[in-house]
Amino acid sequence: MSGAAFAVLTATMFVLPLSSLFWGIAGGLIGGVITLSISWKNGITPSRLALAGVSVSAFCQAAITYILLSDRVDSEALFFWLTGSNAGANWDAFWPLLFTTLPMFALLIVSYRQRSYLELDDEVARGLGIPINSYRLLFGFISVILTAASVGAFGPVGFIGLVAPHLARMLGLGLIGSAAIGASLVITADLLARTLLMPLELPIGVLTAMIGAPWFLYLILGKLWMAR
């Protein structure tokens, strides 16, 4: 998400052609490739991937801060966008986003069995002859495109990707259910953002963070409690 945001802000600073959706996807892919390259060592493990992701994200955040402090951009408008906002949503942004995400979502639906392999332990997967690293690369690539496209269109709306899948799993729902929950959370946050302080509008990311941060803490404490 940070890579996509950094690319969009860079394109804004240098007044580059093409849409923010394009630069968001490009930045997300570059950040994803760098993260995978750093974490790759005879395959990918979740711990190495997380550490590499934190490092790349920290670098992008530092670069974003530099851009915001420069005199070449409208810092106030960009700061509002960086917290996630649907204020600039229109049909010009909707159609490219739809045509980008729909094929990726369809691919995820038809690859249900392959997605289930990601839940297996590395040793179990290798014992069954499953190319687990190849599937991680494939679904990581799809995840990067979906995330970067949404960031390019509406800014980095945080915690939706954390809360929605866990709620869907708790309710016994699959991919479509997770997408529906995520969309419902965004719509609810957008409605509250537009009405809580009328006529002012809050960034959606502020409200999703207020929901997502306690949920994230709940997940961590729950795992620690189960580990006992």
PDB file of C-alpha atoms in Angstrom:
ATOM      1  CA  MET A   1       0.000   0.000   0.000  1.00  0.00           C
ATOM      2  CA  SER A   2       2.867   2.389   0.791  1.00  0.00           C
ATOM      3  CA  GLY A   3       4.508   1.693  -2.559  1.00  0.00           C
ATOM      4  CA  ALA A   4       1.310   2.558  -4.401  1.00  0.00           C
ATOM      5  CA  ALA A   5       0.836   5.755  -2.390  1.00  0.00           C
ATOM      6  CA  PHE A   6       4.460   6.773  -2.966  1.00  0.00           C
ATOM      7  CA  ALA A   7       4.094   6.278  -6.724  1.00  0.00           C
ATOM      8  CA  VAL A   8       0.879   8.325  -6.880  1.00  0.00           C
ATOM      9  CA  LEU A   9       2.433  11.189  -4.899  1.00  0.00           C
ATOM     10  CA  THR A  10       5.565  11.107  -7.068  1.00  0.00           C
ATOM     11  CA  ALA A  11       3.421  11.286 -10.205  1.00  0.00           C
ATOM     12  CA  THR A  12       1.521  14.206  -8.682  1.00  0.00           C
ATOM     13  CA  MET A  13       4.712  16.053  -7.759  1.00  0.00           C
ATOM     14  CA  PHE A  14       6.219  15.745 -11.240  1.00  0.00           C
ATOM     15  CA  VAL A  15       2.846  16.149 -13.005  1.00  0.00           C
ATOM     16  CA  LEU A  16       3.288  12.867 -14.859  1.00  0.00           C
ATOM     17  CA  PRO A  17       0.720  11.738 -17.448  1.00  0.00           C
ATOM     18  CA  LEU A  18      -1.738   8.841 -17.013  1.00  0.00           C
ATOM     19  CA  SER A  19      -4.130   8.295 -14.128  1.00  0.00           C
ATOM     20  CA  SER A  20      -3.431   7.796 -10.447  1.00  0.00           C
ATOM     21  CA  LEU A  21      -4.816   4.265 -10.830  1.00  0.00           C
ATOM     22  CA  PHE A  22      -2.022   3.431 -13.275  1.00  0.00           C
ATOM     23  CA  TRP A  23       0.685   4.863 -11.036  1.00  0.00           C
ATOM     24  CA  GLY A  24      -0.805   3.168  -7.988  1.00  0.00           C
ATOM     25  CA  ILE A  25      -0.632  -0.242  -9.659  1.00  0.00           C
ATOM     26  CA  ALA A  26       2.871   0.450 -10.993  1.00  0.00           C
ATOM     27  CA  GLY A  27       4.123   1.539  -7.571  1.00  0.00           C
ATOM     28  CA  GLY A  28       2.464  -1.393  -5.852  1.00  0.00           C
ATOM     29  CA  LEU A  29       4.038  -3.865  -8.269  1.00  0.00           C
ATOM     30  CA  ILE A  30       7.486  -2.315  -7.873  1.00  0.00           C
ATOM     31  CA  GLY A  31       7.154  -2.363  -4.087  1.00  0.00           C
ATOM     32  CA  GLY A  32       5.910  -5.946  -4.206  1.00  0.00           C
ATOM     33  CA  VAL A  33       8.801  -7.088  -6.406  1.00  0.00           C
ATOM     34  CA  ILE A  34      11.329  -5.409  -4.107  1.00  0.00           C
ATOM     35  CA  THR A  35       9.705  -6.971  -1.038  1.00  0.00           C
ATOM     36  CA  LEU A  36       9.693 -10.437  -2.593  1.00  0.00           C
ATOM     37  CA  SER A  37      13.293 -10.049  -3.758  1.00  0.00           C
ATOM     38  CA  ILE A  38      14.441  -9.133  -0.259  1.00  0.00           C
ATOM     39  CA  SER A  39      12.500 -11.947   1.425  1.00  0.00           C
ATOM     40  CA  TRP A  40      13.307 -14.685  -1.104  1.00  0.00           C
ATOM     41  CA  LYS A  41      15.759 -17.320   0.070  1.00  0.00           C
ATOM     42  CA  ASN A  42      14.982 -20.806  -1.193  1.00  0.00           C
ATOM     43  CA  GLY A  43      11.363 -19.750  -1.128  1.00  0.00           C
ATOM     44  CA  ILE A  44       9.197 -17.389   0.878  1.00  0.00           C
ATOM     45  CA  THR A  45       8.225 -17.614   4.525  1.00  0.00           C
ATOM     46  CA  PRO A  46       5.581 -15.390   6.165  1.00  0.00           C
ATOM     47  CA  SER A  47       8.074 -14.054   8.732  1.00  0.00           C
ATOM     48  CA  ARG A  48      10.665 -12.986   6.143  1.00  0.00           C
ATOM     49  CA  LEU A  49       7.949 -11.515   3.957  1.00  0.00           C
ATOM     50  CA  ALA A  50       6.577  -9.491   6.885  1.00  0.00           C
ATOM     51  CA  LEU A  51      10.014  -8.132   7.826  1.00  0.00           C
ATOM     52  CA  ALA A  52      10.804  -7.197   4.231  1.00  0.00           C
ATOM     53  CA  GLY A  53       7.394  -5.555   3.890  1.00  0.00           C
ATOM     54  CA  VAL A  54       7.946  -3.456   7.008  1.00  0.00           C
ATOM     55  CA  SER A  55      11.329  -2.287   5.677  1.00  0.00           C
ATOM     56  CA  VAL A  56       9.989  -1.320   2.248  1.00  0.00           C
ATOM     57  CA  SER A  57       6.967   0.361   3.825  1.00  0.00           C
ATOM     58  CA  ALA A  58       9.186   2.403   6.166  1.00  0.00           C
ATOM     59  CA  PHE A  59      11.258   3.634   3.217  1.00  0.00           C
ATOM     60  CA  CYS A  60       8.139   4.590   1.255  1.00  0.00           C
ATOM     61  CA  GLN A  61       6.656   6.394   4.251  1.00  0.00           C
ATOM     62  CA  ALA A  62       9.857   8.402   4.656  1.00  0.00           C
ATOM     63  CA  ALA A  63       9.742   9.349   0.973  1.00  0.00           C
ATOM     64  CA  ILE A  64       6.067  10.302   1.284  1.00  0.00           C
ATOM     65  CA  THR A  65       6.885  12.563   4.229  1.00  0.00           C
ATOM     66  CA  TYR A  66       9.590  14.264   2.170  1.00  0.00           C
ATOM     67  CA  ILE A  67       7.134  14.887  -0.676  1.00  0.00           C
ATOM     68  CA  LEU A  68       4.541  16.340   1.697  1.00  0.00           C
ATOM     69  CA  LEU A  69       7.127  18.702   3.189  1.00  0.00           C
ATOM     70  CA  SER A  70       8.260  19.926  -0.216  1.00  0.00           C
ATOM     71  CA  ASP A  71       6.830  23.056  -1.806  1.00  0.00           C
ATOM     72  CA  ARG A  72       5.903  21.360  -5.074  1.00  0.00           C
ATOM     73  CA  VAL A  73       2.629  19.768  -3.977  1.00  0.00           C
ATOM     74  CA  ASP A  74      -0.600  20.735  -2.234  1.00  0.00           C
ATOM     75  CA  SER A  75       0.224  19.116   1.094  1.00  0.00           C
ATOM     76  CA  GLU A  76      -3.244  19.602   2.589  1.00  0.00           C
ATOM     77  CA  ALA A  77      -5.062  17.901  -0.293  1.00  0.00           C
ATOM     78  CA  LEU A  78      -2.530  15.074  -0.467  1.00  0.00           C
ATOM     79  CA  PHE A  79      -2.670  14.511   3.282  1.00  0.00           C
ATOM     80  CA  PHE A  80      -6.446  14.142   3.021  1.00  0.00           C
ATOM     81  CA  TRP A  81      -5.981  11.635   0.187  1.00  0.00           C
ATOM     82  CA  LEU A  82      -3.323   9.714   2.144  1.00  0.00           C
ATOM     83  CA  THR A  83      -5.801   8.985   4.911  1.00  0.00           C
ATOM     84  CA  GLY A  84      -8.208   7.485   2.378  1.00  0.00           C
ATOM     85  CA  SER A  85     -11.140   9.307   0.844  1.00  0.00           C
ATOM     86  CA  ASN A  86     -13.984   8.780  -1.619  1.00  0.00           C
ATOM     87  CA  ALA A  87     -14.392  12.524  -2.063  1.00  0.00           C
ATOM     88  CA  GLY A  88     -12.979  12.415  -5.582  1.00  0.00           C
ATOM     89  CA  ALA A  89     -14.877   9.300  -6.636  1.00  0.00           C
ATOM     90  CA  ASN A  90     -16.483   9.527 -10.073  1.00  0.00           C
ATOM     91  CA  TRP A  91     -17.273   7.366 -13.081  1.00  0.00           C
ATOM     92  CA  ASP A  92     -13.898   8.185 -14.633  1.00  0.00           C
ATOM     93  CA  ALA A  93     -12.263   6.413 -11.692  1.00  0.00           C
ATOM     94  CA  PHE A  94     -14.876   3.663 -11.432  1.00  0.00           C
ATOM     95  CA  TRP A  95     -14.600   2.047 -14.852  1.00  0.00           C
ATOM     96  CA  PRO A  96     -10.803   1.613 -14.931  1.00  0.00           C
ATOM     97  CA  LEU A  97     -10.976   0.268 -11.375  1.00  0.00           C
ATOM     98  CA  LEU A  98     -13.720  -2.195 -12.346  1.00  0.00           C
ATOM     99  CA  PHE A  99     -11.894  -3.473 -15.416  1.00  0.00           C
ATOM    100  CA  THR A 100      -8.715  -3.901 -13.365  1.00  0.00           C
ATOM    101  CA  THR A 101     -10.154  -5.673 -10.354  1.00  0.00           C
ATOM    102  CA  LEU A 102     -12.857  -7.808 -11.982  1.00  0.00           C
ATOM    103  CA  PRO A 103     -10.451 -10.170 -13.826  1.00  0.00           C
ATOM    104  CA  MET A 104      -8.321 -10.546 -10.687  1.00  0.00           C
ATOM    105  CA  PHE A 105     -11.380 -11.313  -8.574  1.00  0.00           C
ATOM    106  CA  ALA A 106     -12.619 -13.853 -11.122  1.00  0.00           C
ATOM    107  CA  LEU A 107      -9.211 -15.526 -11.094  1.00  0.00           C
ATOM    108  CA  LEU A 108      -9.367 -15.804  -7.309  1.00  0.00           C
ATOM    109  CA  ILE A 109     -12.806 -17.406  -7.480  1.00  0.00           C
ATOM    110  CA  VAL A 110     -11.857 -20.087 -10.013  1.00  0.00           C
ATOM    111  CA  SER A 111      -8.622 -20.897  -8.161  1.00  0.00           C
ATOM    112  CA  TYR A 112     -10.351 -21.877  -4.925  1.00  0.00           C
ATOM    113  CA  ARG A 113      -8.439 -25.139  -4.549  1.00  0.00           C
ATOM    114  CA  GLN A 114      -5.070 -23.493  -5.162  1.00  0.00           C
ATOM    115  CA  ARG A 115      -5.872 -20.788  -2.608  1.00  0.00           C
ATOM    116  CA  SER A 116      -6.596 -23.432   0.010  1.00  0.00           C
ATOM    117  CA  TYR A 117      -3.034 -24.728  -0.385  1.00  0.00           C
ATOM    118  CA  LEU A 118      -1.741 -21.530   1.222  1.00  0.00           C
ATOM    119  CA  GLU A 119      -3.089 -22.729   4.568  1.00  0.00           C
ATOM    120  CA  LEU A 120      -0.789 -25.754   4.536  1.00  0.00           C
ATOM    121  CA  ASP A 121       2.513 -25.888   6.366  1.00  0.00           C
ATOM    122  CA  ASP A 122       5.567 -25.695   4.100  1.00  0.00           C
ATOM    123  CA  GLU A 123       6.722 -29.215   4.919  1.00  0.00           C
ATOM    124  CA  VAL A 124       3.258 -30.673   4.387  1.00  0.00           C
ATOM    125  CA  ALA A 125       2.875 -28.864   1.060  1.00  0.00           C
ATOM    126  CA  ARG A 126       6.252 -30.054  -0.190  1.00  0.00           C
ATOM    127  CA  GLY A 127       5.480 -33.584   0.966  1.00  0.00           C
ATOM    128  CA  LEU A 128       2.323 -33.528  -1.147  1.00  0.00           C
ATOM    129  CA  GLY A 129       4.241 -32.203  -4.135  1.00  0.00           C
ATOM    130  CA  ILE A 130       2.503 -28.818  -4.075  1.00  0.00           C
ATOM    131  CA  PRO A 131       4.601 -25.908  -5.444  1.00  0.00           C
ATOM    132  CA  ILE A 132       3.686 -23.700  -2.514  1.00  0.00           C
ATOM    133  CA  ASN A 133       6.148 -20.917  -3.373  1.00  0.00           C
ATOM    134  CA  SER A 134       4.731 -20.613  -6.887  1.00  0.00           C
ATOM    135  CA  TYR A 135       1.223 -20.228  -5.493  1.00  0.00           C
ATOM    136  CA  ARG A 136       2.434 -17.654  -2.988  1.00  0.00           C
ATOM    137  CA  LEU A 137       3.957 -15.636  -5.803  1.00  0.00           C
ATOM    138  CA  LEU A 138       0.800 -15.895  -7.910  1.00  0.00           C
ATOM    139  CA  PHE A 139      -1.635 -14.868  -5.199  1.00  0.00           C
ATOM    140  CA  GLY A 140       0.795 -12.275  -3.874  1.00  0.00           C
ATOM    141  CA  PHE A 141       0.847 -10.736  -7.352  1.00  0.00           C
ATOM    142  CA  ILE A 142      -2.956 -10.689  -7.491  1.00  0.00           C
ATOM    143  CA  SER A 143      -3.158  -9.164  -4.002  1.00  0.00           C
ATOM    144  CA  VAL A 144      -0.700  -6.436  -4.948  1.00  0.00           C
ATOM    145  CA  ILE A 145      -2.724  -5.488  -8.034  1.00  0.00           C
ATOM    146  CA  LEU A 146      -6.014  -5.375  -6.118  1.00  0.00           C
ATOM    147  CA  THR A 147      -4.541  -3.361  -3.248  1.00  0.00           C
ATOM    148  CA  ALA A 148      -2.608  -0.974  -5.478  1.00  0.00           C
ATOM    149  CA  ALA A 149      -5.644  -0.350  -7.685  1.00  0.00           C
ATOM    150  CA  SER A 150      -7.788   0.612  -4.700  1.00  0.00           C
ATOM    151  CA  VAL A 151      -5.028   2.851  -3.326  1.00  0.00           C
ATOM    152  CA  GLY A 152      -4.591   4.552  -6.690  1.00  0.00           C
ATOM    153  CA  ALA A 153      -8.315   5.259  -6.882  1.00  0.00           C
ATOM    154  CA  PHE A 154      -9.177   6.251  -3.308  1.00  0.00           C
ATOM    155  CA  GLY A 155      -5.990   6.427  -1.275  1.00  0.00           C
ATOM    156  CA  PRO A 156      -4.751   3.989   1.374  1.00  0.00           C
ATOM    157  CA  VAL A 157      -7.870   3.066   3.365  1.00  0.00           C
ATOM    158  CA  GLY A 158      -6.356   0.992   6.134  1.00  0.00           C
ATOM    159  CA  PHE A 159      -7.502  -2.059   8.097  1.00  0.00           C
ATOM    160  CA  ILE A 160     -10.313  -3.131   5.731  1.00  0.00           C
ATOM    161  CA  GLY A 161      -8.111  -5.897   4.368  1.00  0.00           C
ATOM    162  CA  LEU A 162      -7.448  -7.049   7.928  1.00  0.00           C
ATOM    163  CA  VAL A 163     -10.944  -6.910   9.393  1.00  0.00           C
ATOM    164  CA  ALA A 164     -13.076  -8.197   6.492  1.00  0.00           C
ATOM    165  CA  PRO A 165     -11.332 -11.570   5.893  1.00  0.00           C
ATOM    166  CA  HIS A 166     -11.266 -12.443   9.591  1.00  0.00           C
ATOM    167  CA  LEU A 167     -14.935 -11.554  10.014  1.00  0.00           C
ATOM    168  CA  ALA A 168     -15.791 -13.621   6.949  1.00  0.00           C
ATOM    169  CA  ARG A 169     -13.898 -16.614   8.314  1.00  0.00           C
ATOM    170  CA  MET A 170     -15.571 -16.299  11.716  1.00  0.00           C
ATOM    171  CA  LEU A 171     -18.972 -16.286   9.982  1.00  0.00           C
ATOM    172  CA  GLY A 172     -18.052 -19.202   7.738  1.00  0.00           C
ATOM    173  CA  LEU A 173     -18.108 -17.083   4.584  1.00  0.00           C
ATOM    174  CA  GLY A 174     -15.747 -17.339   1.640  1.00  0.00           C
ATOM    175  CA  LEU A 175     -14.137 -14.907  -0.766  1.00  0.00           C
ATOM    176  CA  ILE A 176     -17.378 -13.300  -1.944  1.00  0.00           C
ATOM    177  CA  GLY A 177     -18.541 -12.901   1.643  1.00  0.00           C
ATOM    178  CA  SER A 178     -15.241 -11.273   2.561  1.00  0.00           C
ATOM    179  CA  ALA A 179     -15.579  -8.852  -0.357  1.00  0.00           C
ATOM    180  CA  ALA A 180     -19.154  -8.016   0.666  1.00  0.00           C
ATOM    181  CA  ILE A 181     -18.102  -7.362   4.270  1.00  0.00           C
ATOM    182  CA  GLY A 182     -15.220  -5.166   3.121  1.00  0.00           C
ATOM    183  CA  ALA A 183     -17.495  -3.171   0.818  1.00  0.00           C
ATOM    184  CA  SER A 184     -20.063  -2.772   3.598  1.00  0.00           C
ATOM    185  CA  LEU A 185     -17.400  -1.504   5.997  1.00  0.00           C
ATOM    186  CA  VAL A 186     -16.182   1.057   3.456  1.00  0.00           C
ATOM    187  CA  ILE A 187     -19.731   2.238   2.682  1.00  0.00           C
ATOM    188  CA  THR A 188     -20.531   2.548   6.395  1.00  0.00           C
ATOM    189  CA  ALA A 189     -17.294   4.433   7.070  1.00  0.00           C
ATOM    190  CA  ASP A 190     -17.961   6.723   4.098  1.00  0.00           C
ATOM    191  CA  LEU A 191     -21.490   7.462   5.327  1.00  0.00           C
ATOM    192  CA  LEU A 192     -20.223   8.297   8.812  1.00  0.00           C
ATOM    193  CA  ALA A 193     -17.374  10.372   7.396  1.00  0.00           C
ATOM    194  CA  ARG A 194     -19.852  12.509   5.448  1.00  0.00           C
ATOM    195  CA  THR A 195     -22.397  12.967   8.249  1.00  0.00           C
ATOM    196  CA  LEU A 196     -20.602  13.058  11.620  1.00  0.00           C
ATOM    197  CA  LEU A 197     -19.178  16.560  11.235  1.00  0.00           C
ATOM    198  CA  MET A 198     -21.367  18.004   8.489  1.00  0.00           C
ATOM    199  CA  PRO A 199     -20.657  20.082   6.450  1.00  0.00           C
ATOM    200  CA  LEU A 200     -17.067  18.900   6.964  1.00  0.00           C
ATOM    201  CA  GLU A 201     -16.040  15.502   5.637  1.00  0.00           C
ATOM    202  CA  LEU A 202     -13.671  13.206   7.475  1.00  0.00           C
ATOM    203  CA  PRO A 203     -11.234  10.935   5.651  1.00  0.00           C
ATOM    204  CA  ILE A 204     -12.529   7.368   5.533  1.00  0.00           C
ATOM    205  CA  GLY A 205      -9.185   6.065   6.761  1.00  0.00           C
ATOM    206  CA  VAL A 206      -9.688   7.777  10.116  1.00  0.00           C
ATOM    207  CA  LEU A 207     -12.865   5.827  10.808  1.00  0.00           C
ATOM    208  CA  THR A 208     -11.566   2.512   9.460  1.00  0.00           C
ATOM    209  CA  ALA A 209      -8.498   2.887  11.671  1.00  0.00           C
ATOM    210  CA  MET A 210     -10.736   3.484  14.695  1.00  0.00           C
ATOM    211  CA  ILE A 211     -12.501   0.210  13.878  1.00  0.00           C
ATOM    212  CA  GLY A 212      -9.501  -1.761  12.672  1.00  0.00           C
ATOM    213  CA  ALA A 213      -6.959  -0.915  15.365  1.00  0.00           C
ATOM    214  CA  PRO A 214      -8.998  -2.425  18.247  1.00  0.00           C
ATOM    215  CA  TRP A 215      -9.777  -5.427  16.044  1.00  0.00           C
ATOM    216  CA  PHE A 216      -6.092  -5.917  15.295  1.00  0.00           C
ATOM    217  CA  LEU A 217      -5.338  -5.749  19.025  1.00  0.00           C
ATOM    218  CA  TYR A 218      -8.114  -8.268  19.681  1.00  0.00           C
ATOM    219  CA  LEU A 219      -6.594 -10.693  17.172  1.00  0.00           C
ATOM    220  CA  ILE A 220      -3.137 -10.398  18.720  1.00  0.00           C
ATOM    221  CA  LEU A 221      -4.422 -10.892  22.258  1.00  0.00           C
ATOM    222  CA  GLY A 222      -6.573 -13.805  21.102  1.00  0.00           C
ATOM    223  CA  LYS A 223      -3.597 -15.582  19.548  1.00  0.00           C
ATOM    224  CA  LEU A 224      -1.493 -14.971  22.650  1.00  0.00           C
ATOM    225  CA  TRP A 225      -4.275 -16.355  24.827  1.00  0.00           C
ATOM    226  CA  MET A 226      -4.648 -19.456  22.635  1.00  0.00           C
ATOM    227  CA  ALA A 227      -0.875 -20.001  22.719  1.00  0.00           C
ATOM    228  CA  ARG A 228      -1.095 -20.420  26.478  1.00  0.00           C
TER     229      ARG A 228
END
